[in-house]
Amino acid sequence: MADADENNEEIVLTDDQKLDIAKWFLLNSPAGEIQYVAEDLSLVLNDENVYLRAAKEAFPIYNKSHIVCLQFPNRSGEVLVSSYSEIGEDEYLDPRTAQVGKVDHVRQVCTQMRPAIDEELPSHYIEEYRSALDVEISKYVGETYPKGVSSVYCTSGKDVEDYGSDFELVAIITATRHSPQNFCNGSWCSIWNVEFKDELQTVEVRGKMQVGAHYFEEGNVQLDAKHECRDSTMFQSPEDSAESLMNIIRHHETEYSTSLQASYSNLPDSTFKELRRKLPVTRTLFPWHNTVQFSLTRDLTKELGIEK
């Protein structure tokens, strides 16, 4: 690279190098912004073949990792694009309506739908537990998350017909708030793995919560916070198990949300203070006890002598 600079030679990337770079940008797009990144990327690459390859490889991974919610063509329901709902190539199951949607990942739309076949659905015994939990979580999401969506899947033991065997459900809660016109986007996603252990008569719960936010008015600030937890309850009837599990989920999500709010309300007094030296180069203490009085833009403009 040094020799290239000395000789003023342009560094030429191979198609594979361009592909890797393009995929990196697409996969690291903030929630709800991959289409904007893709549009700019296609212009920068100026190579349709490389762009199409990158989009075809990156979009499915991005959509599943961000658990994108898409409406069925006839608007009869919604399908979550995730590894838990994936049942075939570009096909995703909505167990609530027993329908399967065909997804165009790059356009981020559901193009076709069909009824799910029996082999793609859990047994009647498992469905009782799945649907009972789905009802409880659906009510909770409607009360707690504006524009929230949820779904419950059977990921193990879906053919179990009666008591005596273990099985596993996964509950997904996702909520997004996209407001690019106001220079901000945000998302919440929680995944709850629920293992029903018949022999021990217990239900083990593992939760993963992730919060993302992006503010980009006159800057670029991103938040990516994650939290994991564990809990357990008794193996009971479908309705009683669903109620107990919902109490566990509500407790942990409320606790995490409260801790996040507390952390960010203390930013001026703790986190920001730790990011800078106690005495700046001016050797003057910064009044951390009264930071509200300052406008950084105004003070920097005055300090640098660039006032209009």
Coordinates of C-alpha atoms in Angstrom, one line a residue:
M1 CA 0.0 0.0 0.0
A2 CA 2.9 2.3 0.8
D3 CA 4.5 1.7 -2.6
A4 CA 1.1 2.3 -4.3
D5 CA 0.8 5.7 -2.5
E6 CA 4.4 6.7 -3.4
N7 CA 3.8 5.9 -7.0
N8 CA 0.3 7.5 -7.0
E9 CA -1.2 4.3 -8.2
E10 CA -4.8 3.5 -7.6
I11 CA -5.5 0.4 -5.5
V12 CA -7.8 -1.9 -7.4
L13 CA -10.0 -4.3 -5.4
T14 CA -11.0 -7.7 -6.8
D15 CA -14.7 -8.6 -7.1
D16 CA -14.4 -10.8 -4.1
Q17 CA -13.0 -8.0 -2.0
K18 CA -15.7 -5.7 -3.1
L19 CA -18.3 -8.4 -2.2
D20 CA -17.0 -8.8 1.3
I21 CA -16.9 -5.1 1.9
A22 CA -20.4 -4.6 0.5
K23 CA -21.8 -7.5 2.7
W24 CA -20.2 -6.0 5.8
F25 CA -21.9 -2.7 5.2
L26 CA -25.3 -4.4 4.6
L27 CA -25.1 -6.7 7.6
N28 CA -24.1 -3.9 9.9
S29 CA -26.9 -1.6 8.9
P30 CA -29.0 -0.3 11.8
A31 CA -32.5 -1.7 12.3
G32 CA -34.8 -0.6 9.5
E33 CA -32.0 1.1 7.4
I34 CA -30.6 -1.6 5.2
Q35 CA -32.6 -0.4 2.2
Y36 CA -31.0 3.1 2.5
V37 CA -27.6 1.5 2.9
A38 CA -28.2 -0.7 -0.1
E39 CA -29.3 2.2 -2.3
D40 CA -26.1 4.2 -1.5
L41 CA -23.9 1.1 -1.8
S42 CA -25.2 0.3 -5.3
L43 CA -24.1 3.8 -6.4
V44 CA -20.7 3.5 -4.7
L45 CA -19.9 0.1 -6.1
N46 CA -21.0 1.0 -9.6
D47 CA -21.0 -2.7 -10.4
E48 CA -24.5 -4.3 -10.6
N49 CA -23.2 -7.9 -10.5
V50 CA -21.2 -7.4 -7.3
Y51 CA -24.1 -5.5 -5.7
L52 CA -26.7 -8.2 -6.6
R53 CA -24.4 -10.9 -5.2
A54 CA -23.9 -9.0 -2.0
A55 CA -27.6 -8.3 -1.6
K56 CA -28.6 -11.9 -2.2
E57 CA -26.2 -13.1 0.4
A58 CA -26.6 -10.4 3.0
F59 CA -30.3 -9.7 3.1
P60 CA -31.5 -13.1 4.3
I61 CA -29.0 -13.0 7.1
Y62 CA -29.9 -9.5 8.1
N63 CA -33.7 -10.1 7.9
K64 CA -33.4 -13.2 10.1
S65 CA -31.0 -11.6 12.7
H66 CA -33.3 -8.5 13.0
I67 CA -36.5 -10.7 12.9
V68 CA -38.2 -8.6 10.2
C69 CA -42.0 -8.7 10.3
L70 CA -43.8 -8.9 6.9
Q71 CA -47.5 -8.9 6.0
F72 CA -49.1 -11.6 4.0
P73 CA -50.1 -10.5 0.4
N74 CA -53.8 -10.5 1.4
R75 CA -53.1 -8.8 4.8
S76 CA -54.6 -11.8 6.6
G77 CA -51.7 -11.9 9.0
E78 CA -48.0 -11.3 9.5
V79 CA -45.0 -13.6 9.4
L80 CA -41.8 -13.1 11.3
V81 CA -38.6 -13.9 9.4
S82 CA -36.4 -15.8 11.7
S83 CA -34.4 -19.0 12.0
Y84 CA -37.2 -20.4 14.2
S85 CA -40.0 -19.8 11.7
E86 CA -37.9 -20.9 8.6
I87 CA -39.3 -24.2 7.2
G88 CA -37.9 -24.2 3.7
E89 CA -36.0 -22.1 1.1
D90 CA -37.4 -18.5 1.7
E91 CA -40.5 -20.0 3.4
Y92 CA -41.5 -19.0 6.9
L93 CA -44.3 -20.3 9.1
D94 CA -46.9 -18.3 11.0
P95 CA -48.2 -20.8 13.5
R96 CA -51.0 -18.5 14.7
T97 CA -52.7 -18.6 11.3
A98 CA -51.2 -21.9 10.2
Q99 CA -49.9 -20.2 7.0
V100 CA -46.6 -20.2 5.2
G101 CA -45.2 -17.1 3.5
K102 CA -42.8 -17.0 0.6
V103 CA -40.3 -14.1 1.2
D104 CA -38.4 -12.0 -1.2
H105 CA -35.5 -11.0 1.1
V106 CA -34.0 -8.2 -1.0
R107 CA -37.3 -6.4 -1.4
Q108 CA -38.4 -7.4 2.1
V109 CA -41.9 -8.4 1.1
C110 CA -43.9 -11.6 1.4
T111 CA -44.8 -12.4 -2.2
Q112 CA -46.9 -15.6 -1.7
M113 CA -48.7 -17.6 0.9
R114 CA -50.1 -21.0 1.3
P115 CA -51.8 -23.1 4.1
A116 CA -49.3 -25.1 6.2
I117 CA -49.4 -28.8 5.9
D118 CA -49.8 -31.2 8.9
E119 CA -46.1 -32.1 8.9
E120 CA -45.1 -28.4 9.4
L121 CA -47.4 -28.0 12.4
P122 CA -47.1 -29.3 16.0
S123 CA -49.3 -32.1 17.3
H124 CA -52.5 -31.3 19.1
Y125 CA -50.9 -31.8 22.5
I126 CA -48.1 -29.4 21.7
E127 CA -50.4 -26.9 20.1
E128 CA -52.4 -26.6 23.3
Y129 CA -49.2 -25.4 25.1
R130 CA -48.0 -23.3 22.2
S131 CA -51.4 -21.5 21.6
A132 CA -51.9 -20.9 25.3
L133 CA -48.6 -19.1 25.6
D134 CA -49.2 -17.3 22.3
V135 CA -52.4 -15.9 23.6
E136 CA -50.8 -14.6 26.9
I137 CA -47.8 -13.1 25.1
S138 CA -50.1 -11.5 22.5
K139 CA -52.1 -9.7 25.2
Y140 CA -48.9 -8.6 26.9
V141 CA -47.4 -7.2 23.7
G142 CA -50.6 -5.3 22.9
E143 CA -50.5 -3.7 26.3
T144 CA -46.8 -3.0 26.4
Y145 CA -45.3 -2.4 23.0
P146 CA -46.7 0.0 20.4
K147 CA -46.3 -1.7 17.1
G148 CA -45.1 -4.8 18.8
V149 CA -45.4 -8.3 17.2
S150 CA -45.0 -11.7 18.8
S151 CA -45.1 -15.4 17.9
V152 CA -44.5 -18.7 19.5
Y153 CA -42.9 -21.7 17.8
C154 CA -42.3 -25.3 18.6
T155 CA -38.6 -26.0 18.0
S156 CA -38.2 -29.5 19.5
G157 CA -40.6 -32.3 20.1
K158 CA -43.4 -31.1 17.9
D159 CA -44.7 -34.6 17.2
V160 CA -45.1 -35.4 21.0
E161 CA -48.7 -36.7 21.4
D162 CA -49.1 -36.9 25.2
Y163 CA -47.4 -36.5 28.6
G164 CA -44.1 -38.3 29.1
S165 CA -41.8 -36.5 26.7
D166 CA -39.8 -33.2 26.6
F167 CA -40.4 -30.5 24.1
E168 CA -39.3 -26.9 23.6
L169 CA -41.1 -23.7 22.6
V170 CA -39.6 -20.4 21.5
A171 CA -41.4 -17.1 22.1
I172 CA -40.3 -14.0 20.1
I173 CA -41.3 -10.4 20.9
T174 CA -40.2 -7.7 18.5
A175 CA -41.0 -4.0 18.3
T176 CA -39.7 -1.3 16.0
R177 CA -40.0 2.4 15.7
H178 CA -38.7 3.8 12.5
S179 CA -38.7 7.5 12.0
P180 CA -36.0 8.4 9.5
Q181 CA -37.7 11.8 8.8
N182 CA -36.8 12.6 12.4
F183 CA -33.3 11.0 12.1
C184 CA -33.9 8.2 14.5
N185 CA -34.8 4.5 14.4
G186 CA -35.1 2.0 17.3
S187 CA -35.9 -1.7 17.9
W188 CA -36.5 -4.1 20.7
C189 CA -36.3 -7.9 20.4
S190 CA -36.5 -10.6 23.0
I191 CA -36.3 -14.3 22.5
W192 CA -37.5 -16.8 25.1
N193 CA -36.5 -20.4 24.9
V194 CA -38.9 -22.5 27.0
E195 CA -37.9 -26.1 27.7
F196 CA -40.6 -28.4 29.1
K197 CA -39.0 -31.2 31.1
D198 CA -41.6 -33.9 31.8
E199 CA -39.5 -36.1 34.0
L200 CA -38.5 -33.3 36.3
Q201 CA -41.8 -31.6 36.0
T202 CA -40.1 -28.2 35.5
V203 CA -40.0 -25.6 32.7
E204 CA -36.6 -24.0 32.1
V205 CA -36.6 -20.5 30.6
R206 CA -33.7 -18.7 28.9
G207 CA -34.2 -15.2 27.7
K208 CA -32.2 -12.9 25.4
M209 CA -33.1 -9.2 25.1
Q210 CA -31.6 -6.8 22.6
V211 CA -32.2 -3.1 22.2
G212 CA -30.9 -1.0 19.3
A213 CA -31.2 2.7 18.6
H214 CA -29.7 5.0 16.0
Y215 CA -29.8 8.8 16.1
F216 CA -28.2 10.6 13.1
E217 CA -29.2 14.2 13.2
E218 CA -25.9 16.2 12.8
G219 CA -24.0 13.1 14.0
N220 CA -24.1 9.4 14.3
V221 CA -24.9 7.8 17.7
Q222 CA -25.8 4.1 18.0
L223 CA -26.9 2.0 20.9
D224 CA -26.6 -1.8 21.0
A225 CA -27.5 -3.2 24.4
K226 CA -28.0 -6.9 25.2
H227 CA -29.0 -8.9 28.2
E228 CA -29.5 -12.6 29.0
C229 CA -31.4 -14.2 31.9
R230 CA -32.6 -17.6 33.2
D231 CA -35.6 -18.7 35.3
S232 CA -37.8 -21.6 35.8
T233 CA -41.3 -22.7 36.8
M234 CA -43.4 -25.8 37.3
F235 CA -44.7 -28.0 34.5
Q236 CA -48.5 -27.4 34.7
S237 CA -51.5 -27.4 32.4
P238 CA -51.3 -25.4 29.2
E239 CA -53.2 -22.4 30.6
D240 CA -51.4 -22.4 34.0
S241 CA -48.0 -22.9 32.4
A242 CA -48.7 -20.0 30.0
E243 CA -49.7 -17.7 32.9
S244 CA -46.6 -18.6 34.9
L245 CA -44.3 -18.1 31.9
M246 CA -45.9 -14.8 31.1
N247 CA -45.2 -13.6 34.6
I248 CA -41.6 -14.6 34.2
I249 CA -41.2 -12.8 30.9
R250 CA -43.0 -9.7 32.1
H251 CA -40.8 -9.5 35.2
H252 CA -37.5 -9.8 33.4
E253 CA -38.4 -7.4 30.6
T254 CA -39.6 -4.8 33.0
E255 CA -36.5 -5.2 35.2
Y256 CA -34.2 -4.8 32.2
S257 CA -36.2 -1.9 30.8
T258 CA -36.0 -0.1 34.2
S259 CA -32.3 -0.7 34.4
L260 CA -31.8 0.8 31.0
Q261 CA -33.8 3.9 31.8
A262 CA -31.8 4.3 35.0
S263 CA -28.5 3.9 33.2
Y264 CA -29.2 6.5 30.6
S265 CA -30.8 9.0 32.9
N266 CA -27.4 9.0 34.7
L267 CA -25.3 9.5 31.6
P268 CA -24.4 13.2 32.3
D269 CA -23.4 12.4 35.9
S270 CA -21.5 9.2 35.4
T271 CA -20.8 7.7 32.0
F272 CA -20.0 11.0 30.2
K273 CA -17.9 12.1 33.1
E274 CA -15.8 8.9 32.8
L275 CA -15.1 9.5 29.1
R276 CA -13.0 12.6 29.6
R277 CA -10.2 13.8 31.8
K278 CA -11.0 15.5 35.0
L279 CA -8.9 18.6 34.2
P280 CA -9.1 19.5 30.5
V281 CA -6.2 21.3 28.7
T282 CA -7.6 24.6 29.9
R283 CA -6.9 23.4 33.5
T284 CA -10.4 24.4 34.4
L285 CA -12.8 22.0 36.1
F286 CA -16.0 21.3 34.2
P287 CA -19.1 21.9 36.3
W288 CA -20.6 18.4 36.1
H289 CA -23.2 19.3 38.7
N290 CA -24.9 21.7 36.2
T291 CA -24.4 20.4 32.7
V292 CA -27.8 21.4 31.5
Q293 CA -26.8 25.0 31.2
F294 CA -24.4 24.2 28.4
S295 CA -25.0 24.0 24.7
L296 CA -22.0 22.2 23.2
T297 CA -22.6 23.6 19.7
R298 CA -22.7 27.2 21.1
D299 CA -19.7 26.9 23.3
L300 CA -17.5 25.2 20.7
T301 CA -18.4 27.8 18.1
K302 CA -17.5 30.5 20.5
E303 CA -14.3 28.8 21.6
L304 CA -13.1 28.2 18.1
G305 CA -13.9 31.7 17.0
I306 CA -16.2 30.7 14.2
E307 CA -19.4 32.6 15.3
K308 CA -21.4 33.9 12.4

